[in-house]
Each structure stands twice: as structure tokens, then as C-alpha cells.
């Protein structure tokens, strides 16, 4: 997995690819791009994931059936690579409780060896007392730019959690 | 698919989210965040989609529901997903999923089925709402 920007878990600061350090509410702004991540999807992880969720669907397991149904290969579970997006949101929010909602469309099948980059950009920031409510546009794409997932997410971040640095 | 089954509820599923499940899940989705990986932490949180993955456990009930009449020989693909987290999910949570069919629609050569999973803790407090749409065809 590659990661743009650097993170420090000890002090909950983020240094993004743009070089910003987020420590207080005023540093979070509309248009801000969250650090992205890129994962290479493996056949092994798809098969493991299928076992974990009860393996009911041959398009995730059986190459022959997947091809008969019109796919190039077995396809990754959407929920598996949706986590690539919640991962960057959680990293940014600083705590698992920071993600309130995600609403996405899964647009294209993801195959073994695809490289998927998860991205998010802040669209609105609303401050209520010490609580910031942030909405993001979120998406993921293949190495050739093909959109895989697209949608929105809502985060809530308490200001004190971000200024503890 | 038989649209008369919209609103139908499926048997509740209860499971305990173990530390092993959380750690294995974090590995398979390659989420390195220490909140999901620190074996020695007092509280081990679950990656956000884990609990949603368990709503997928409803799908075999749906696929095999004769009253619904979904053709299991067709491609069944996950095309839309909403999660609302009321609180973070953590290892040790005992969660109950109530599943129901929310919508069935047709568009072009495809049929779409949307089901909702209400996930609650032992005290019956809501934890996650999951709304999933599958495309069939």
C-alpha cells in the first residue's frame, strides 16, 4: 500500500502531500484534498474476503462462472475496496468515531491486480461549538483513471481531538 | 423478482465480533490504522466496512428466498451502498442484524434489489444502518 503524505499517530497531525499540517479547525478547509492511498488488489485477498463473508457469490470465487457472466476475471467484493475509502477518511478524522455516513455507487468491477487509489476532497465544513461537521466527495479509481466508486461521506471531528498535538 | 415481497423481514442474525475477526479483516482490507490492528489495545475498533460485510450474510437468505424468486444463475453485483454509523464498532460487540427488503425495481435489462440491515447492540441501541443495492442480470 502506498500513502501520500505522512501521518503521526502519536500527535494526530497530518502532513499532506501539499505540506499542510492540520491541527485545528481553521486548518480544515473546503477544497482540501485528503491524503490518498493506493492498494493493489490480489486474488488471494478476494478469496480470503469471500470466506470471511460467507462466500455465496461465484463471481467472487469462480473464474469460469465469472467469465460466463461477462466479467474478465473474478471480481473483488465492493465492500472490500470500499474500505480503502473509509480508511483515508478515518485516518483524517483521527478516530473511528469520526465517520458518520458514507453513500456511494459502485460503478465498475475490480479485478485481481487492479491498482485502486482511494481519494477524498472536502466539500463543506460546518462548525457547531467544538464540533466540525465535514462533508467530502469520495471516489476511487484504477491506475488508468477509470472511476470505480463515487459518492459522499460525512465526518464529525471534535476540535479538541485535533488540537491535542 | 416478486415486488410483493418489499417490506419482508428476514430472520435476525446475532453474532459476537471477536478480536480475531477484527484483526483478520483489517489485514485483508489492508487497513494499517493502529485502531484496528493493536492486539494489546484495551479497545480494538473494527474497520468501518466490517459490520457492513456482515450484512452480506443476509444475502444468501435473499438469494434462496423462493417467494422473492431471484434467479441465482444471473450475475449478482453490489452497485450501491450507504452506511450510517451511530457509534464505532469494536471487538467484543454482540450485534444483531435485522434485514428487510426496501425496494425492487427494473431498469433496462437489469433488476435491482435494495435491502436494509439495521444493526443494534445487546441493549437494542442502533449501531449501524446499512442500505445495500444489488444488480441482478
mmCIF file of C-alpha atoms in Angstrom:
data_model
loop_
_atom_site.group_PDB
_atom_site.id
_atom_site.type_symbol
_atom_site.label_atom_id
_atom_site.label_comp_id
_atom_site.label_asym_id
_atom_site.label_seq_id
_atom_site.Cartn_x
_atom_site.Cartn_y
_atom_site.Cartn_z
ATOM 1 C CA UNK A 1 0.000 0.000 0.000
ATOM 2 C CA UNK A 2 1.330 3.447 -0.876
ATOM 3 C CA UNK A 3 0.363 6.544 1.016
ATOM 4 C CA UNK A 4 0.728 10.171 0.004
ATOM 5 C CA UNK A 5 1.721 12.461 2.824
ATOM 6 C CA UNK A 6 2.823 11.389 6.279
ATOM 7 C CA UNK A 7 0.947 10.564 9.443
ATOM 8 C CA UNK A 8 1.865 10.621 13.054
ATOM 9 C CA UNK A 9 -0.490 8.705 15.289
ATOM 10 C CA UNK A 10 1.145 9.949 18.437
ATOM 11 C CA UNK A 11 0.161 13.551 17.967
ATOM 12 C CA UNK A 12 -2.684 13.194 15.439
ATOM 13 C CA UNK A 13 -1.107 15.533 12.983
ATOM 14 C CA UNK A 14 -1.201 15.054 9.279
ATOM 15 C CA UNK A 15 1.266 16.398 6.798
ATOM 16 C CA UNK A 16 -0.373 16.053 3.423
ATOM 17 C CA UNK A 17 1.224 15.968 0.019
ATOM 18 C CA UNK A 18 0.569 19.726 -0.062
ATOM 19 C CA UNK A 19 2.625 20.172 3.089
ATOM 20 C CA UNK A 20 -0.231 21.360 5.341
ATOM 21 C CA UNK A 21 -0.299 20.410 8.984
ATOM 22 C CA UNK A 22 -3.827 20.008 10.308
ATOM 23 C CA UNK A 23 -4.034 20.860 13.956
ATOM 24 C CA UNK A 24 -7.144 22.988 14.446
ATOM 25 C CA UNK A 25 -10.461 23.665 12.807
ATOM 26 C CA UNK A 26 -9.175 26.663 10.906
ATOM 27 C CA UNK A 27 -6.739 24.441 9.033
ATOM 28 C CA UNK A 28 -9.563 22.339 7.632
ATOM 29 C CA UNK A 29 -10.936 23.989 4.552
ATOM 30 C CA UNK A 30 -13.275 23.446 1.639
ATOM 31 C CA UNK A 31 -11.443 22.067 -1.361
ATOM 32 C CA UNK A 32 -8.821 20.380 0.754
ATOM 33 C CA UNK A 33 -7.608 17.080 -0.661
ATOM 34 C CA UNK A 34 -7.210 14.281 1.875
ATOM 35 C CA UNK A 35 -4.128 12.049 1.653
ATOM 36 C CA UNK A 36 -4.911 9.217 -0.764
ATOM 37 C CA UNK A 37 -3.899 5.573 -0.659
ATOM 38 C CA UNK A 38 -3.286 3.026 -3.404
ATOM 39 C CA UNK A 39 -3.854 -0.712 -2.973
ATOM 40 C CA UNK A 40 -3.043 -3.480 -5.371
ATOM 41 C CA UNK A 41 -5.933 -5.947 -5.228
ATOM 42 C CA UNK A 42 -4.834 -9.574 -5.035
ATOM 43 C CA UNK A 43 -6.687 -12.756 -5.912
ATOM 44 C CA UNK A 44 -5.687 -14.086 -2.512
ATOM 45 C CA UNK A 45 -7.378 -11.209 -0.687
ATOM 46 C CA UNK A 46 -10.547 -11.552 -2.783
ATOM 47 C CA UNK A 47 -10.778 -15.262 -1.942
ATOM 48 C CA UNK A 48 -9.993 -14.638 1.734
ATOM 49 C CA UNK A 49 -12.608 -11.910 1.878
ATOM 50 C CA UNK A 50 -15.176 -14.233 0.342
ATOM 51 C CA UNK A 51 -14.532 -16.794 3.050
ATOM 52 C CA UNK A 52 -14.967 -14.150 5.736
ATOM 53 C CA UNK A 53 -18.373 -13.040 4.457
ATOM 54 C CA UNK A 54 -19.780 -16.482 3.815
ATOM 55 C CA UNK A 55 -18.849 -16.949 0.156
ATOM 56 C CA UNK A 56 -22.241 -17.130 -1.541
ATOM 57 C CA UNK A 57 -21.471 -15.500 -4.871
ATOM 58 C CA UNK A 58 -19.468 -17.311 -7.580
ATOM 59 C CA UNK A 59 -18.466 -14.065 -9.361
ATOM 60 C CA UNK A 60 -16.082 -13.527 -6.445
ATOM 61 C CA UNK A 61 -14.707 -17.061 -6.478
ATOM 62 C CA UNK A 62 -15.034 -18.946 -9.722
ATOM 63 C CA UNK A 63 -13.081 -17.720 -12.728
ATOM 64 C CA UNK A 64 -15.119 -19.800 -15.210
ATOM 65 C CA UNK A 65 -18.510 -18.629 -13.949
ATOM 66 C CA UNK A 66 -17.278 -15.028 -13.708
ATOM 67 C CA UNK A 67 -16.243 -15.149 -17.376
ATOM 68 C CA UNK A 68 -19.512 -16.787 -18.403
ATOM 69 C CA UNK A 69 -21.340 -13.921 -16.727
ATOM 70 C CA UNK A 70 -19.358 -11.397 -18.752
ATOM 71 C CA UNK A 71 -16.505 -10.414 -16.441
ATOM 72 C CA UNK A 72 -12.799 -10.523 -17.275
ATOM 73 C CA UNK A 73 -11.944 -12.377 -14.055
ATOM 74 C CA UNK A 74 -13.359 -12.939 -10.592
ATOM 75 C CA UNK A 75 -14.299 -9.564 -9.114
ATOM 76 C CA UNK A 76 -13.429 -8.072 -5.750
ATOM 77 C CA UNK A 77 -16.235 -7.553 -3.233
ATOM 78 C CA UNK A 78 -17.331 -3.915 -3.352
ATOM 79 C CA UNK A 79 -17.328 -3.721 0.429
ATOM 80 C CA UNK A 80 -13.696 -4.821 0.484
ATOM 81 C CA UNK A 81 -12.405 -1.974 -1.636
ATOM 82 C CA UNK A 82 -14.930 0.472 -0.184
ATOM 83 C CA UNK A 83 -12.804 0.123 2.938
ATOM 84 C CA UNK A 84 -9.918 1.766 1.060
ATOM 85 C CA UNK A 85 -12.053 4.917 1.147
ATOM 86 C CA UNK A 86 -13.200 4.654 4.780
ATOM 87 C CA UNK A 87 -9.539 4.100 5.632
ATOM 88 C CA UNK A 88 -8.429 7.516 4.342
ATOM 89 C CA UNK A 89 -11.457 9.155 5.980
ATOM 90 C CA UNK A 90 -10.687 7.523 9.333
ATOM 91 C CA UNK A 91 -7.010 8.409 9.061
ATOM 92 C CA UNK A 92 -8.039 12.003 8.514
ATOM 93 C CA UNK A 93 -10.704 12.102 11.222
ATOM 94 C CA UNK A 94 -8.195 10.716 13.708
ATOM 95 C CA UNK A 95 -10.681 8.353 15.371
ATOM 96 C CA UNK A 96 -13.051 5.586 14.188
ATOM 97 C CA UNK A 97 -15.981 7.551 15.646
ATOM 98 C CA UNK A 98 -15.289 10.375 13.215
ATOM 99 C CA UNK A 99 -17.045 8.784 10.216
ATOM 100 C CA UNK A 100 -20.816 9.197 10.378
ATOM 101 C CA UNK A 101 -22.016 8.273 6.936
ATOM 102 C CA UNK A 102 -20.932 7.136 3.511
ATOM 103 C CA UNK A 103 -23.161 6.913 0.454
ATOM 104 C CA UNK A 104 -21.619 5.510 -2.708
ATOM 105 C CA UNK A 105 -22.237 3.943 -6.081
ATOM 106 C CA UNK A 106 -20.030 1.058 -7.164
ATOM 107 C CA UNK A 107 -19.529 1.742 -10.842
ATOM 108 C CA UNK A 108 -17.070 -0.810 -12.215
ATOM 109 C CA UNK A 109 -15.883 -4.295 -11.334
ATOM 110 C CA UNK A 110 -12.466 -4.545 -9.695
ATOM 111 C CA UNK A 111 -10.228 -7.433 -10.735
ATOM 112 C CA UNK A 112 -7.131 -9.123 -9.305
ATOM 113 C CA UNK A 113 -4.004 -6.983 -9.907
ATOM 114 C CA UNK A 114 -6.002 -3.756 -10.303
ATOM 115 C CA UNK A 115 -4.406 -0.826 -8.518
ATOM 116 C CA UNK A 116 -7.096 1.146 -6.728
ATOM 117 C CA UNK A 117 -6.485 4.663 -5.437
ATOM 118 C CA UNK A 118 -8.935 5.988 -2.847
ATOM 119 C CA UNK A 119 -9.465 9.742 -2.786
ATOM 120 C CA UNK A 120 -11.495 12.342 -0.911
ATOM 121 C CA UNK A 121 -11.892 16.095 -1.068
ATOM 122 C CA UNK A 122 -13.661 18.319 1.458
ATOM 123 C CA UNK A 123 -16.822 19.968 0.108
ATOM 124 C CA UNK A 124 -18.335 21.631 3.190
ATOM 125 C CA UNK A 125 -17.189 22.434 6.703
ATOM 126 C CA UNK A 126 -19.641 23.455 9.404
ATOM 127 C CA UNK A 127 -18.599 24.395 12.912
ATOM 128 C CA UNK A 128 -21.026 23.860 15.809
ATOM 129 C CA UNK A 129 -19.368 24.612 19.111
ATOM 130 C CA UNK A 130 -16.330 22.361 19.307
ATOM 131 C CA UNK A 131 -17.696 20.005 16.669
ATOM 132 C CA UNK A 132 -16.816 20.174 13.000
ATOM 133 C CA UNK A 133 -19.154 18.530 10.517
ATOM 134 C CA UNK A 134 -17.353 17.890 7.256
ATOM 135 C CA UNK A 135 -18.771 16.510 4.034
ATOM 136 C CA UNK A 136 -16.469 15.027 1.434
ATOM 137 C CA UNK A 137 -16.762 13.850 -2.119
ATOM 138 C CA UNK A 138 -15.153 10.437 -2.143
ATOM 139 C CA UNK A 139 -14.127 8.222 -5.001
ATOM 140 C CA UNK A 140 -11.712 5.534 -6.077
ATOM 141 C CA UNK A 141 -10.153 4.858 -9.427
ATOM 142 C CA UNK A 142 -7.998 2.391 -11.295
ATOM 143 C CA UNK A 143 -4.468 3.219 -12.484
ATOM 144 C CA UNK A 144 -5.881 4.281 -15.887
ATOM 145 C CA UNK A 145 -8.283 6.708 -14.201
ATOM 146 C CA UNK A 146 -11.433 4.559 -14.522
ATOM 147 C CA UNK A 147 -13.838 5.534 -11.746
ATOM 148 C CA UNK A 148 -14.666 2.561 -9.543
ATOM 149 C CA UNK A 149 -16.586 4.098 -6.642
ATOM 150 C CA UNK A 150 -18.117 7.560 -6.359
ATOM 151 C CA UNK A 151 -20.156 9.191 -3.629
ATOM 152 C CA UNK A 152 -20.130 11.293 -0.497
ATOM 153 C CA UNK A 153 -19.219 10.977 3.160
ATOM 154 C CA UNK A 154 -19.927 12.861 6.376
ATOM 155 C CA UNK A 155 -17.360 13.216 9.142
ATOM 156 C CA UNK A 156 -17.646 14.708 12.602
ATOM 157 C CA UNK A 157 -14.482 15.791 14.310
ATOM 158 C CA UNK A 158 -14.271 17.277 17.782
ATOM 159 C CA UNK A 159 -11.855 20.152 17.719
ATOM 160 C CA UNK A 160 -10.048 19.077 20.877
ATOM 161 C CA UNK A 161 -9.256 15.735 19.259
ATOM 162 C CA UNK A 162 -7.418 17.529 16.500
ATOM 163 C CA UNK A 163 -5.582 20.133 18.579
ATOM 164 C CA UNK A 164 -4.047 17.755 21.101
ATOM 165 C CA UNK A 165 -0.735 17.909 19.231
ATOM 166 C CA UNK B 1 -38.379 -10.700 -8.853
ATOM 167 C CA UNK B 2 -41.622 -10.571 -6.965
ATOM 168 C CA UNK B 3 -42.279 -6.982 -5.904
ATOM 169 C CA UNK B 4 -44.892 -8.130 -3.405
ATOM 170 C CA UNK B 5 -42.076 -9.075 -1.027
ATOM 171 C CA UNK B 6 -40.956 -5.454 -0.499
ATOM 172 C CA UNK B 7 -41.033 -4.908 3.254
ATOM 173 C CA UNK B 8 -40.384 -8.528 4.030
ATOM 174 C CA UNK B 9 -38.093 -9.119 7.012
ATOM 175 C CA UNK B 10 -35.536 -11.883 7.311
ATOM 176 C CA UNK B 11 -34.635 -13.800 10.484
ATOM 177 C CA UNK B 12 -32.435 -11.801 12.850
ATOM 178 C CA UNK B 13 -28.786 -12.770 12.893
ATOM 179 C CA UNK B 14 -26.756 -12.219 16.080
ATOM 180 C CA UNK B 15 -23.019 -12.555 16.285
ATOM 181 C CA UNK B 16 -20.175 -11.557 18.533
ATOM 182 C CA UNK B 17 -17.438 -9.606 16.844
ATOM 183 C CA UNK B 18 -14.237 -11.236 18.058
ATOM 184 C CA UNK B 19 -10.761 -9.712 18.180
ATOM 185 C CA UNK B 20 -9.629 -12.376 15.718
ATOM 186 C CA UNK B 21 -12.268 -11.301 13.185
ATOM 187 C CA UNK B 22 -11.281 -7.666 13.511
ATOM 188 C CA UNK B 23 -7.565 -8.359 13.106
ATOM 189 C CA UNK B 24 -8.135 -10.727 10.156
ATOM 190 C CA UNK B 25 -10.454 -8.217 8.494
ATOM 191 C CA UNK B 26 -8.002 -5.335 8.904
ATOM 192 C CA UNK B 27 -5.338 -7.482 7.230
ATOM 193 C CA UNK B 28 -7.488 -8.471 4.266
ATOM 194 C CA UNK B 29 -8.597 -4.876 3.554
ATOM 195 C CA UNK B 30 -5.012 -3.691 4.181
ATOM 196 C CA UNK B 31 -6.019 -1.100 6.752
ATOM 197 C CA UNK B 32 -2.905 -0.407 8.821
ATOM 198 C CA UNK B 33 -4.535 2.066 11.205
ATOM 199 C CA UNK B 34 -3.439 1.065 14.755
ATOM 200 C CA UNK B 35 -7.042 1.462 15.974
ATOM 201 C CA UNK B 36 -7.834 -1.734 14.032
ATOM 202 C CA UNK B 37 -4.571 -3.615 14.494
ATOM 203 C CA UNK B 38 -3.237 -3.171 18.003
ATOM 204 C CA UNK B 39 -3.731 -6.582 19.600
ATOM 205 C CA UNK B 40 -2.860 -5.254 23.031
ATOM 206 C CA UNK B 41 -5.165 -2.243 22.949
ATOM 207 C CA UNK B 42 -7.881 -2.116 25.584
ATOM 208 C CA UNK B 43 -10.389 -1.242 22.867
ATOM 209 C CA UNK B 44 -9.868 -2.749 19.423
ATOM 210 C CA UNK B 45 -12.039 -0.943 16.880
ATOM 211 C CA UNK B 46 -13.385 -2.598 13.739
ATOM 212 C CA UNK B 47 -12.610 -1.243 10.248
ATOM 213 C CA UNK B 48 -15.700 0.630 9.084
ATOM 214 C CA UNK B 49 -16.917 -1.793 6.462
ATOM 215 C CA UNK B 50 -16.589 -4.876 8.662
ATOM 216 C CA UNK B 51 -20.039 -4.648 10.130
ATOM 217 C CA UNK B 52 -21.349 -3.952 6.671
ATOM 218 C CA UNK B 53 -19.691 -7.081 5.405
ATOM 219 C CA UNK B 54 -21.787 -8.965 7.902
ATOM 220 C CA UNK B 55 -24.955 -7.574 6.395
ATOM 221 C CA UNK B 56 -23.811 -9.541 3.358
ATOM 222 C CA UNK B 57 -24.658 -12.583 5.442
ATOM 223 C CA UNK B 58 -28.273 -11.662 4.703
ATOM 224 C CA UNK B 59 -27.724 -12.158 1.011
ATOM 225 C CA UNK B 60 -27.846 -15.970 0.977
ATOM 226 C CA UNK B 61 -31.260 -15.736 2.695
ATOM 227 C CA UNK B 62 -32.405 -13.346 -0.013
ATOM 228 C CA UNK B 63 -30.938 -15.308 -2.915
ATOM 229 C CA UNK B 64 -32.553 -18.538 -1.725
ATOM 230 C CA UNK B 65 -35.934 -16.955 -0.909
ATOM 231 C CA UNK B 66 -38.398 -18.732 -3.203
ATOM 232 C CA UNK B 67 -41.074 -16.134 -2.552
ATOM 233 C CA UNK B 68 -38.737 -13.451 -3.935
ATOM 234 C CA UNK B 69 -37.739 -15.509 -6.950
ATOM 235 C CA UNK B 70 -34.274 -14.133 -7.635
ATOM 236 C CA UNK B 71 -32.509 -16.154 -10.359
ATOM 237 C CA UNK B 72 -29.242 -17.284 -8.744
ATOM 238 C CA UNK B 73 -27.815 -18.150 -12.171
ATOM 239 C CA UNK B 74 -27.618 -14.470 -13.084
ATOM 240 C CA UNK B 75 -24.782 -12.134 -12.155
ATOM 241 C CA UNK B 76 -25.455 -10.534 -8.765
ATOM 242 C CA UNK B 77 -23.391 -7.392 -8.330
ATOM 243 C CA UNK B 78 -23.231 -4.875 -5.478
ATOM 244 C CA UNK B 79 -23.881 -1.435 -7.010
ATOM 245 C CA UNK B 80 -24.900 0.967 -4.230
ATOM 246 C CA UNK B 81 -24.075 1.187 -0.560
ATOM 247 C CA UNK B 82 -24.978 3.527 2.289
ATOM 248 C CA UNK B 83 -23.658 3.104 5.820
ATOM 249 C CA UNK B 84 -24.623 5.284 8.755
ATOM 250 C CA UNK B 85 -22.587 4.683 11.880
ATOM 251 C CA UNK B 86 -24.259 5.674 15.148
ATOM 252 C CA UNK B 87 -21.107 4.737 17.054
ATOM 253 C CA UNK B 88 -17.840 2.999 16.203
ATOM 254 C CA UNK B 89 -17.951 -0.791 16.231
ATOM 255 C CA UNK B 90 -15.412 -2.646 18.361
ATOM 256 C CA UNK B 91 -14.263 -6.167 19.148
ATOM 257 C CA UNK B 92 -16.483 -7.768 21.778
ATOM 258 C CA UNK B 93 -19.661 -6.126 20.473
ATOM 259 C CA UNK B 94 -22.595 -8.503 20.270
ATOM 260 C CA UNK B 95 -24.584 -7.281 17.311
ATOM 261 C CA UNK B 96 -27.969 -8.222 15.907
ATOM 262 C CA UNK B 97 -28.845 -7.577 12.279
ATOM 263 C CA UNK B 98 -32.443 -7.159 11.212
ATOM 264 C CA UNK B 99 -32.749 -7.321 7.454
ATOM 265 C CA UNK B 100 -35.635 -6.284 5.242
ATOM 266 C CA UNK B 101 -36.238 -5.707 1.554
ATOM 267 C CA UNK B 102 -36.694 -2.000 0.920
ATOM 268 C CA UNK B 103 -37.102 -1.771 -2.852
ATOM 269 C CA UNK B 104 -37.218 -3.771 -6.062
ATOM 270 C CA UNK B 105 -37.003 -2.010 -9.397
ATOM 271 C CA UNK B 106 -36.235 -2.668 -13.044
ATOM 272 C CA UNK B 107 -34.062 -0.606 -15.331
ATOM 273 C CA UNK B 108 -33.150 -1.735 -18.813
ATOM 274 C CA UNK B 109 -32.193 -5.381 -18.783
ATOM 275 C CA UNK B 110 -31.379 -5.354 -15.088
ATOM 276 C CA UNK B 111 -33.354 -5.783 -11.904
ATOM 277 C CA UNK B 112 -32.260 -4.050 -8.718
ATOM 278 C CA UNK B 113 -32.984 -5.102 -5.170
ATOM 279 C CA UNK B 114 -32.294 -2.884 -2.176
ATOM 280 C CA UNK B 115 -32.194 -4.276 1.333
ATOM 281 C CA UNK B 116 -31.655 -2.564 4.645
ATOM 282 C CA UNK B 117 -29.769 -4.015 7.584
ATOM 283 C CA UNK B 118 -30.447 -2.437 10.979
ATOM 284 C CA UNK B 119 -27.607 -3.370 13.267
ATOM 285 C CA UNK B 120 -28.109 -2.949 17.001
ATOM 286 C CA UNK B 121 -26.130 -3.815 20.123
ATOM 287 C CA UNK B 122 -27.132 -6.036 23.041
ATOM 288 C CA UNK B 123 -29.158 -3.245 24.626
ATOM 289 C CA UNK B 124 -31.024 -2.730 21.373
ATOM 290 C CA UNK B 125 -29.345 0.595 20.648
ATOM 291 C CA UNK B 126 -28.743 1.284 16.949
ATOM 292 C CA UNK B 127 -25.125 0.917 15.861
ATOM 293 C CA UNK B 128 -25.114 0.925 12.051
ATOM 294 C CA UNK B 129 -27.685 1.290 9.329
ATOM 295 C CA UNK B 130 -26.671 -0.391 6.092
ATOM 296 C CA UNK B 131 -28.578 0.065 2.837
ATOM 297 C CA UNK B 132 -27.307 -2.119 0.015
ATOM 298 C CA UNK B 133 -28.422 -2.404 -3.594
ATOM 299 C CA UNK B 134 -27.653 -5.415 -5.740
ATOM 300 C CA UNK B 135 -27.991 -5.518 -9.519
ATOM 301 C CA UNK B 136 -29.242 -8.771 -10.941
ATOM 302 C CA UNK B 137 -28.865 -9.699 -14.596
#
